[in-house]
CSV table of N, CA, C and O in Angstrom, one decimal:
chain,number,residue,atom,x,y,z
A,1,TRP,N,-12.7,17.0,0.0
A,1,TRP,CA,-12.5,16.1,1.2
A,1,TRP,C,-11.2,15.5,1.3
A,1,TRP,O,-10.6,15.3,2.4
A,2,LEU,N,-10.6,15.3,0.1
A,2,LEU,CA,-9.2,14.7,0.1
A,2,LEU,C,-8.3,15.6,0.9
A,2,LEU,O,-7.5,15.1,1.7
A,3,ALA,N,-8.3,16.8,0.5
A,3,ALA,CA,-7.3,17.8,1.2
A,3,ALA,C,-7.6,17.9,2.7
A,3,ALA,O,-6.6,17.9,3.5
A,4,LEU,N,-8.8,17.8,3.1
A,4,LEU,CA,-9.1,17.9,4.5
A,4,LEU,C,-8.6,16.7,5.3
A,4,LEU,O,-7.9,16.8,6.3
A,5,PHE,N,-8.8,15.5,4.7
A,5,PHE,CA,-8.3,14.3,5.4
A,5,PHE,C,-6.8,14.2,5.4
A,5,PHE,O,-6.2,13.7,6.3
A,6,LEU,N,-6.2,14.6,4.3
A,6,LEU,CA,-4.7,14.6,4.2
A,6,LEU,C,-4.2,15.6,5.2
A,6,LEU,O,-3.2,15.3,5.9
A,7,ALA,N,-4.8,16.7,5.3
A,7,ALA,CA,-4.3,17.7,6.3
A,7,ALA,C,-4.4,17.2,7.7
A,7,ALA,O,-3.5,17.3,8.5
A,8,ALA,N,-5.5,16.5,8.0
A,8,ALA,CA,-5.7,15.9,9.4
A,8,ALA,C,-4.6,14.8,9.6
A,8,ALA,O,-4.1,14.7,10.7
A,9,ALA,N,-4.3,14.0,8.6
A,9,ALA,CA,-3.3,13.0,8.8
A,9,ALA,C,-1.9,13.6,9.0
A,9,ALA,O,-1.1,13.0,9.7
A,10,LEU,N,-1.7,14.7,8.3
A,10,LEU,CA,-0.4,15.3,8.4
A,10,LEU,C,-0.2,16.1,9.7
A,10,LEU,O,0.9,16.3,10.2
A,11,ILE,N,-1.3,16.6,10.2
A,11,ILE,CA,-1.3,17.5,11.4
A,11,ILE,C,-1.3,16.6,12.7
A,11,ILE,O,-0.7,17.0,13.7
A,12,SER,N,-1.9,15.4,12.6
A,12,SER,CA,-2.1,14.6,13.8
A,12,SER,C,-0.7,14.3,14.5
A,12,SER,O,-0.8,14.2,15.8
A,13,PRO,N,0.4,14.1,13.9
A,13,PRO,CA,1.6,13.7,14.6
A,13,PRO,C,2.1,14.9,15.6
A,13,PRO,O,2.8,14.6,16.5
A,14,ILE,N,1.6,16.1,15.3
A,14,ILE,CA,2.0,17.2,16.2
A,14,ILE,C,1.5,16.9,17.6
A,14,ILE,O,2.2,17.1,18.6
A,15,VAL,N,0.3,16.3,17.7
A,15,VAL,CA,-0.3,16.0,19.0
A,15,VAL,C,0.2,14.7,19.6
A,15,VAL,O,0.3,14.5,20.8
A,16,THR,N,0.6,13.7,18.7
A,16,THR,CA,0.9,12.4,19.2
A,16,THR,C,2.4,12.1,19.0
A,16,THR,O,2.8,10.9,19.2
A,17,TRP,N,3.3,13.0,18.8
A,17,TRP,CA,4.7,12.8,18.4
A,17,TRP,C,5.4,12.1,19.6
A,17,TRP,O,5.4,12.5,20.7
A,18,ARG,N,6.1,11.0,19.2
A,18,ARG,CA,6.9,10.3,20.2
A,18,ARG,C,8.3,9.9,19.5
A,18,ARG,O,8.9,8.9,19.8
A,19,GLY,N,8.7,10.8,18.6
A,19,GLY,CA,10.0,10.6,17.9
A,19,GLY,C,9.8,10.3,16.5
A,19,GLY,O,8.6,10.1,16.0
A,20,PRO,N,10.9,10.2,15.7
A,20,PRO,CA,10.8,9.9,14.3
A,20,PRO,C,10.0,8.6,13.9
A,20,PRO,O,9.4,8.5,12.9
A,21,PHE,N,9.9,7.7,14.9
A,21,PHE,CA,9.2,6.4,14.6
A,21,PHE,C,7.7,6.7,14.4
A,21,PHE,O,7.0,5.9,13.8
A,22,SER,N,7.2,7.8,15.0
A,22,SER,CA,5.8,8.2,14.8
A,22,SER,C,5.5,8.5,13.4
A,22,SER,O,4.3,8.7,13.1
A,23,LEU,N,6.4,8.6,12.5
A,23,LEU,CA,6.2,8.9,11.1
A,23,LEU,C,5.6,7.7,10.4
A,23,LEU,O,4.9,7.9,9.3
A,24,LEU,N,5.8,6.5,10.9
A,24,LEU,CA,5.2,5.3,10.2
A,24,LEU,C,3.7,5.4,10.2
A,24,LEU,O,3.1,5.2,9.1
A,25,PRO,N,3.0,5.6,11.3
A,25,PRO,CA,1.5,5.7,11.2
A,25,PRO,C,1.1,6.9,10.3
A,25,PRO,O,0.0,6.8,9.7
A,26,VAL,N,1.9,8.0,10.3
A,26,VAL,CA,1.5,9.1,9.4
A,26,VAL,C,1.6,8.7,8.0
A,26,VAL,O,0.7,9.0,7.2
A,27,LEU,N,2.6,8.0,7.6
A,27,LEU,CA,2.8,7.5,6.2
A,27,LEU,C,1.6,6.6,5.9
A,27,LEU,O,1.0,6.8,4.8
A,28,ALA,N,1.3,5.7,6.8
A,28,ALA,CA,0.2,4.8,6.6
A,28,ALA,C,-1.2,5.6,6.4
A,28,ALA,O,-2.0,5.2,5.5
A,29,SER,N,-1.4,6.6,7.3
A,29,SER,CA,-2.6,7.3,7.2
A,29,SER,C,-2.7,8.1,5.9
A,29,SER,O,-3.8,8.1,5.3
A,30,VAL,N,-1.7,8.7,5.4
A,30,VAL,CA,-1.7,9.5,4.2
A,30,VAL,C,-2.0,8.5,3.0
A,30,VAL,O,-2.8,8.8,2.2
A,31,LEU,N,-1.3,7.4,3.0
A,31,LEU,CA,-1.5,6.4,1.9
A,31,LEU,C,-2.9,5.9,2.0
A,31,LEU,O,-3.5,5.6,0.9
A,32,CYS,N,-3.4,5.7,3.2
A,32,CYS,CA,-4.8,5.1,3.3
A,32,CYS,C,-5.8,6.1,2.8
A,32,CYS,O,-6.8,5.7,2.1
A,33,VAL,N,-5.6,7.4,3.1
A,33,VAL,CA,-6.6,8.4,2.6
A,33,VAL,C,-6.5,8.4,1.1
A,33,VAL,O,-7.6,8.4,0.4
A,34,VAL,N,-5.3,8.4,0.5
A,34,VAL,CA,-5.2,8.3,-1.0
A,34,VAL,C,-5.8,7.1,-1.5
A,34,VAL,O,-6.5,7.1,-2.5
A,35,ASN,N,-5.6,6.0,-0.8
A,35,ASN,CA,-6.2,4.7,-1.2
A,35,ASN,C,-7.7,4.7,-1.3
A,35,ASN,O,-8.3,4.1,-2.2
A,36,TYR,N,-8.3,5.3,-0.4
A,36,TYR,CA,-9.8,5.4,-0.4
A,36,TYR,C,-10.3,6.4,-1.5
A,36,TYR,O,-11.4,6.2,-2.0
A,37,TRP,N,-9.4,7.3,-1.9
A,37,TRP,CA,-9.8,8.3,-2.9
A,37,TRP,C,-9.7,7.8,-4.3
A,37,TRP,O,-10.5,8.2,-5.2
A,38,ILE,N,-8.7,7.0,-4.6
A,38,ILE,CA,-8.4,6.5,-6.0
A,38,ILE,C,-9.6,5.6,-6.4
A,38,ILE,O,-10.2,4.9,-5.6
A,39,ALA,N,-9.8,5.6,-7.7
A,39,ALA,CA,-10.9,4.8,-8.3
A,39,ALA,C,-10.3,3.6,-9.0
A,39,ALA,O,-11.0,3.0,-9.9
A,40,ASN,N,-9.1,3.1,-8.7
A,40,ASN,CA,-8.5,2.0,-9.4
A,40,ASN,C,-8.4,0.8,-8.4
A,40,ASN,O,-7.4,0.9,-7.6
A,41,PRO,N,-9.2,-0.2,-8.4
A,41,PRO,CA,-9.1,-1.3,-7.4
A,41,PRO,C,-7.8,-2.0,-7.4
A,41,PRO,O,-7.3,-2.4,-6.4
A,42,ARG,N,-7.2,-2.2,-8.6
A,42,ARG,CA,-5.9,-2.9,-8.7
A,42,ARG,C,-4.8,-2.1,-7.9
A,42,ARG,O,-4.1,-2.6,-7.1
A,43,LEU,N,-4.8,-0.8,-8.2
A,43,LEU,CA,-3.8,0.1,-7.5
A,43,LEU,C,-4.1,0.1,-6.0
A,43,LEU,O,-3.2,0.1,-5.1
A,44,ALA,N,-5.4,0.1,-5.6
A,44,ALA,CA,-5.8,0.1,-4.2
A,44,ALA,C,-5.3,-1.1,-3.5
A,44,ALA,O,-4.8,-1.1,-2.4
A,45,ARG,N,-5.4,-2.3,-4.2
A,45,ARG,CA,-4.9,-3.5,-3.6
A,45,ARG,C,-3.3,-3.5,-3.4
A,45,ARG,O,-2.8,-4.0,-2.4
A,46,LEU,N,-2.6,-2.8,-4.3
A,46,LEU,CA,-1.2,-2.7,-4.2
A,46,LEU,C,-0.8,-1.8,-3.1
A,46,LEU,O,0.3,-2.0,-2.5
A,47,LEU,N,-1.5,-0.7,-2.9
A,47,LEU,CA,-1.2,0.3,-1.9
A,47,LEU,C,-1.3,-0.3,-0.5
A,47,LEU,O,-0.8,0.2,0.5
A,48,VAL,N,-2.1,-1.4,-0.3
A,48,VAL,CA,-2.2,-2.0,1.0
A,48,VAL,C,-0.9,-2.5,1.5
A,48,VAL,O,-0.6,-2.5,2.7
A,49,PHE,N,0.1,-2.8,0.6
A,49,PHE,CA,1.4,-3.3,1.1
A,49,PHE,C,2.2,-2.3,1.9
A,49,PHE,O,2.6,-2.5,3.0
A,50,PRO,N,2.4,-1.1,1.3
A,50,PRO,CA,3.2,-0.1,2.1
A,50,PRO,C,2.4,0.4,3.3
A,50,PRO,O,3.0,0.7,4.3
A,51,ILE,N,1.1,0.4,3.2
A,51,ILE,CA,0.3,0.8,4.4
A,51,ILE,C,0.4,-0.2,5.5
A,51,ILE,O,0.7,0.1,6.6
A,52,GLY,N,0.2,-1.5,5.1
A,52,GLY,CA,0.2,-2.6,6.1
A,52,GLY,C,1.6,-2.8,6.6
A,52,GLY,O,1.8,-3.0,7.8
A,53,LEU,N,2.6,-2.7,5.8
A,53,LEU,CA,4.0,-2.9,6.3
A,53,LEU,C,4.5,-1.8,7.2
A,53,LEU,O,5.1,-2.1,8.3
A,54,SER,N,4.1,-0.6,6.9
A,54,SER,CA,4.5,0.5,7.8
A,54,SER,C,3.8,0.4,9.2
A,54,SER,O,4.4,0.6,10.2
A,55,MET,N,2.5,0.0,9.2
A,55,MET,CA,1.8,-0.2,10.4
A,55,MET,C,2.3,-1.4,11.1
A,55,MET,O,2.3,-1.5,12.4
A,56,MET,N,2.6,-2.5,10.4
A,56,MET,CA,3.1,-3.7,11.0
A,56,MET,C,4.4,-3.4,11.7
A,56,MET,O,4.6,-3.9,12.9
A,57,ILE,N,5.3,-2.7,11.1
A,57,ILE,CA,6.6,-2.4,11.8
A,57,ILE,C,6.3,-1.6,13.1
A,57,ILE,O,6.9,-1.8,14.1
A,58,TYR,N,5.4,-0.6,13.0
A,58,TYR,CA,5.0,0.2,14.2
A,58,TYR,C,4.4,-0.7,15.2
A,58,TYR,O,4.7,-0.6,16.4
A,59,ASP,N,3.5,-1.6,14.8
A,59,ASP,CA,2.8,-2.5,15.8
A,59,ASP,C,3.8,-3.4,16.5
A,59,ASP,O,3.7,-3.6,17.7
A,60,ILE,N,4.7,-3.9,15.7
A,60,ILE,CA,5.8,-4.8,16.3
A,60,ILE,C,6.6,-4.0,17.3
A,60,ILE,O,6.9,-4.5,18.4
A,61,ALA,N,7.0,-2.8,17.0
A,61,ALA,CA,7.8,-1.9,17.8
A,61,ALA,C,7.1,-1.6,19.2
A,61,ALA,O,7.7,-1.5,20.2
A,62,ILE,N,5.8,-1.4,19.1
A,62,ILE,CA,5.1,-1.0,20.3
A,62,ILE,C,4.4,-2.2,21.0
A,62,ILE,O,3.9,-2.1,22.1
A,63,GLY,N,4.5,-3.4,20.4
A,63,GLY,CA,4.0,-4.6,21.0
A,63,GLY,C,2.5,-4.8,20.9
A,63,GLY,O,1.9,-5.4,21.8
A,64,SER,N,1.9,-4.3,19.8
A,64,SER,CA,0.5,-4.4,19.7
A,64,SER,C,0.1,-5.7,18.9
A,64,SER,O,0.2,-5.7,17.7
A,65,ILE,N,-0.3,-6.7,19.7
A,65,ILE,CA,-0.6,-8.0,19.0
A,65,ILE,C,-1.9,-7.9,18.2
A,65,ILE,O,-1.9,-8.3,17.0
A,66,PRO,N,-2.9,-7.2,18.6
A,66,PRO,CA,-4.1,-7.0,17.8
A,66,PRO,C,-3.8,-6.2,16.5
A,66,PRO,O,-4.3,-6.5,15.4
A,67,GLY,N,-2.9,-5.2,16.6
A,67,GLY,CA,-2.5,-4.5,15.4
A,67,GLY,C,-1.7,-5.4,14.4
A,67,GLY,O,-2.0,-5.3,13.2
A,68,ILE,N,-0.8,-6.2,14.9
A,68,ILE,CA,-0.1,-7.2,14.1
A,68,ILE,C,-1.0,-8.1,13.4
A,68,ILE,O,-0.9,-8.4,12.2
A,69,ILE,N,-2.0,-8.6,14.1
A,69,ILE,CA,-3.0,-9.6,13.5
A,69,ILE,C,-3.8,-8.9,12.5
A,69,ILE,O,-4.0,-9.4,11.4
A,70,GLY,N,-4.3,-7.7,12.8
A,70,GLY,CA,-5.1,-6.9,11.8
A,70,GLY,C,-4.4,-6.6,10.5
A,70,GLY,O,-4.9,-6.8,9.4
A,71,GLU,N,-3.1,-6.1,10.7
A,71,GLU,CA,-2.4,-5.8,9.5
A,71,GLU,C,-2.0,-7.1,8.7
A,71,GLU,O,-2.1,-7.1,7.4
A,72,SER,N,-1.8,-8.2,9.4
A,72,SER,CA,-1.5,-9.4,8.7
A,72,SER,C,-2.7,-9.9,7.9
A,72,SER,O,-2.6,-10.3,6.7
A,73,MET,N,-3.9,-9.7,8.5
A,73,MET,CA,-5.1,-10.1,7.7
A,73,MET,C,-5.4,-9.2,6.5
A,73,MET,O,-5.8,-9.7,5.5
A,74,GLY,N,-5.1,-7.9,6.7
A,74,GLY,CA,-5.2,-7.0,5.5
A,74,GLY,C,-4.3,-7.3,4.4
A,74,GLY,O,-4.7,-7.3,3.2
A,75,ILE,N,-3.0,-7.6,4.7
A,75,ILE,CA,-2.1,-8.0,3.7
A,75,ILE,C,-2.4,-9.3,3.0
A,75,ILE,O,-2.4,-9.4,1.8
A,76,ILE,N,-2.8,-10.3,3.8
A,76,ILE,CA,-3.2,-11.6,3.2
A,76,ILE,C,-4.4,-11.4,2.3
A,76,ILE,O,-4.5,-11.9,1.2
A,77,SER,N,-5.4,-10.6,2.8
A,77,SER,CA,-6.6,-10.3,1.9
A,77,SER,C,-6.2,-9.7,0.6
A,77,SER,O,-6.8,-10.0,-0.4
A,78,SER,N,-5.3,-8.7,0.7
A,78,SER,CA,-4.8,-8.1,-0.5
A,78,SER,C,-4.1,-9.0,-1.5
A,78,SER,O,-4.3,-9.0,-2.7
A,79,ILE,N,-3.3,-9.9,-0.9
A,79,ILE,CA,-2.6,-10.9,-1.7
A,79,ILE,C,-3.6,-11.8,-2.4
A,79,ILE,O,-3.5,-12.1,-3.6
A,80,VAL,N,-4.7,-12.3,-1.7
A,80,VAL,CA,-5.7,-13.1,-2.3
A,80,VAL,C,-6.4,-12.4,-3.4
A,80,VAL,O,-6.7,-12.9,-4.5
A,81,GLY,N,-6.7,-11.1,-3.2
A,81,GLY,CA,-7.4,-10.3,-4.2
A,81,GLY,C,-6.5,-10.1,-5.4
A,81,GLY,O,-7.0,-10.2,-6.6
A,82,ILE,N,-5.3,-9.9,-5.2
A,82,ILE,CA,-4.3,-9.8,-6.4
A,82,ILE,C,-4.3,-11.0,-7.2
A,82,ILE,O,-4.4,-11.0,-8.4
A,83,PHE,N,-4.2,-12.2,-6.5
A,83,PHE,CA,-4.1,-13.4,-7.3
A,83,PHE,C,-5.4,-13.8,-7.9
A,83,PHE,O,-5.5,-14.3,-9.0
A,84,ARG,N,-6.5,-13.5,-7.2
A,84,ARG,CA,-7.8,-13.9,-7.7
A,84,ARG,C,-8.3,-13.0,-8.8
A,84,ARG,O,-8.9,-13.5,-9.8
A,85,LEU,N,-8.1,-11.7,-8.6
A,85,LEU,CA,-8.7,-10.8,-9.6
A,85,LEU,C,-7.7,-10.2,-10.6
A,85,LEU,O,-8.1,-10.0,-11.7
A,86,ASP,N,-6.5,-10.0,-10.2
A,86,ASP,CA,-5.5,-9.3,-11.0
A,86,ASP,C,-4.7,-10.3,-11.9
A,86,ASP,O,-4.4,-10.1,-13.0
A,87,ARG,N,-4.3,-11.4,-11.3
A,87,ARG,CA,-3.5,-12.4,-12.0
A,87,ARG,C,-4.3,-13.6,-12.4
A,87,ARG,O,-3.9,-14.3,-13.3
A,88,GLY,N,-5.4,-13.9,-11.7
A,88,GLY,CA,-6.1,-15.1,-12.0
A,88,GLY,C,-7.1,-15.0,-13.1
A,88,GLY,O,-7.8,-15.9,-13.5
A,89,GLY,N,-7.3,-13.8,-13.7
A,89,GLY,CA,-8.2,-13.6,-14.8
A,89,GLY,C,-9.6,-13.5,-14.4
A,89,GLY,O,-10.5,-13.5,-15.2
A,90,GLY,N,-9.9,-13.3,-13.0
A,90,GLY,CA,-11.3,-13.2,-12.6
A,90,GLY,C,-11.8,-11.8,-13.0
A,90,GLY,O,-11.1,-10.9,-13.2
A,91,LYS,N,-13.1,-11.8,-13.1
A,91,LYS,CA,-13.8,-10.5,-13.4
A,91,LYS,C,-14.1,-9.8,-12.1
A,91,LYS,O,-14.6,-10.4,-11.2
A,92,GLU,N,-13.9,-8.5,-12.1
A,92,GLU,CA,-14.2,-7.7,-10.9
A,92,GLU,C,-15.4,-6.7,-11.2
A,92,GLU,O,-15.4,-6.1,-12.3
A,93,LYS,N,-16.3,-6.6,-10.3
A,93,LYS,CA,-17.4,-5.7,-10.5
A,93,LYS,C,-16.9,-4.3,-10.0
A,93,LYS,O,-16.5,-4.2,-8.9
A,94,GLU,N,-16.9,-3.3,-10.9
A,94,GLU,CA,-16.5,-2.0,-10.5
A,94,GLU,C,-17.6,-1.1,-10.5
A,94,GLU,O,-18.6,-1.1,-11.0
């Protein structure tokens, strides 16, 4: 399944290409697919940053307020998770 979803993420810009800037969502999609596949919650929380930042830059460039809000919430949620579970000594159910 991983290869199928990675292929879809890498092929999709052929249909939606609007210049090199279109590579930001592709990067986010590829990282997101990998993020769902890995079994390490700590690494998954860290991968939210490059995913969220690439999509945030894209959302700002195209003027998508809902996208900016959604990515901001995802990044903030990941920061809370890192401090609460990774740095705060909390126990995580895996």
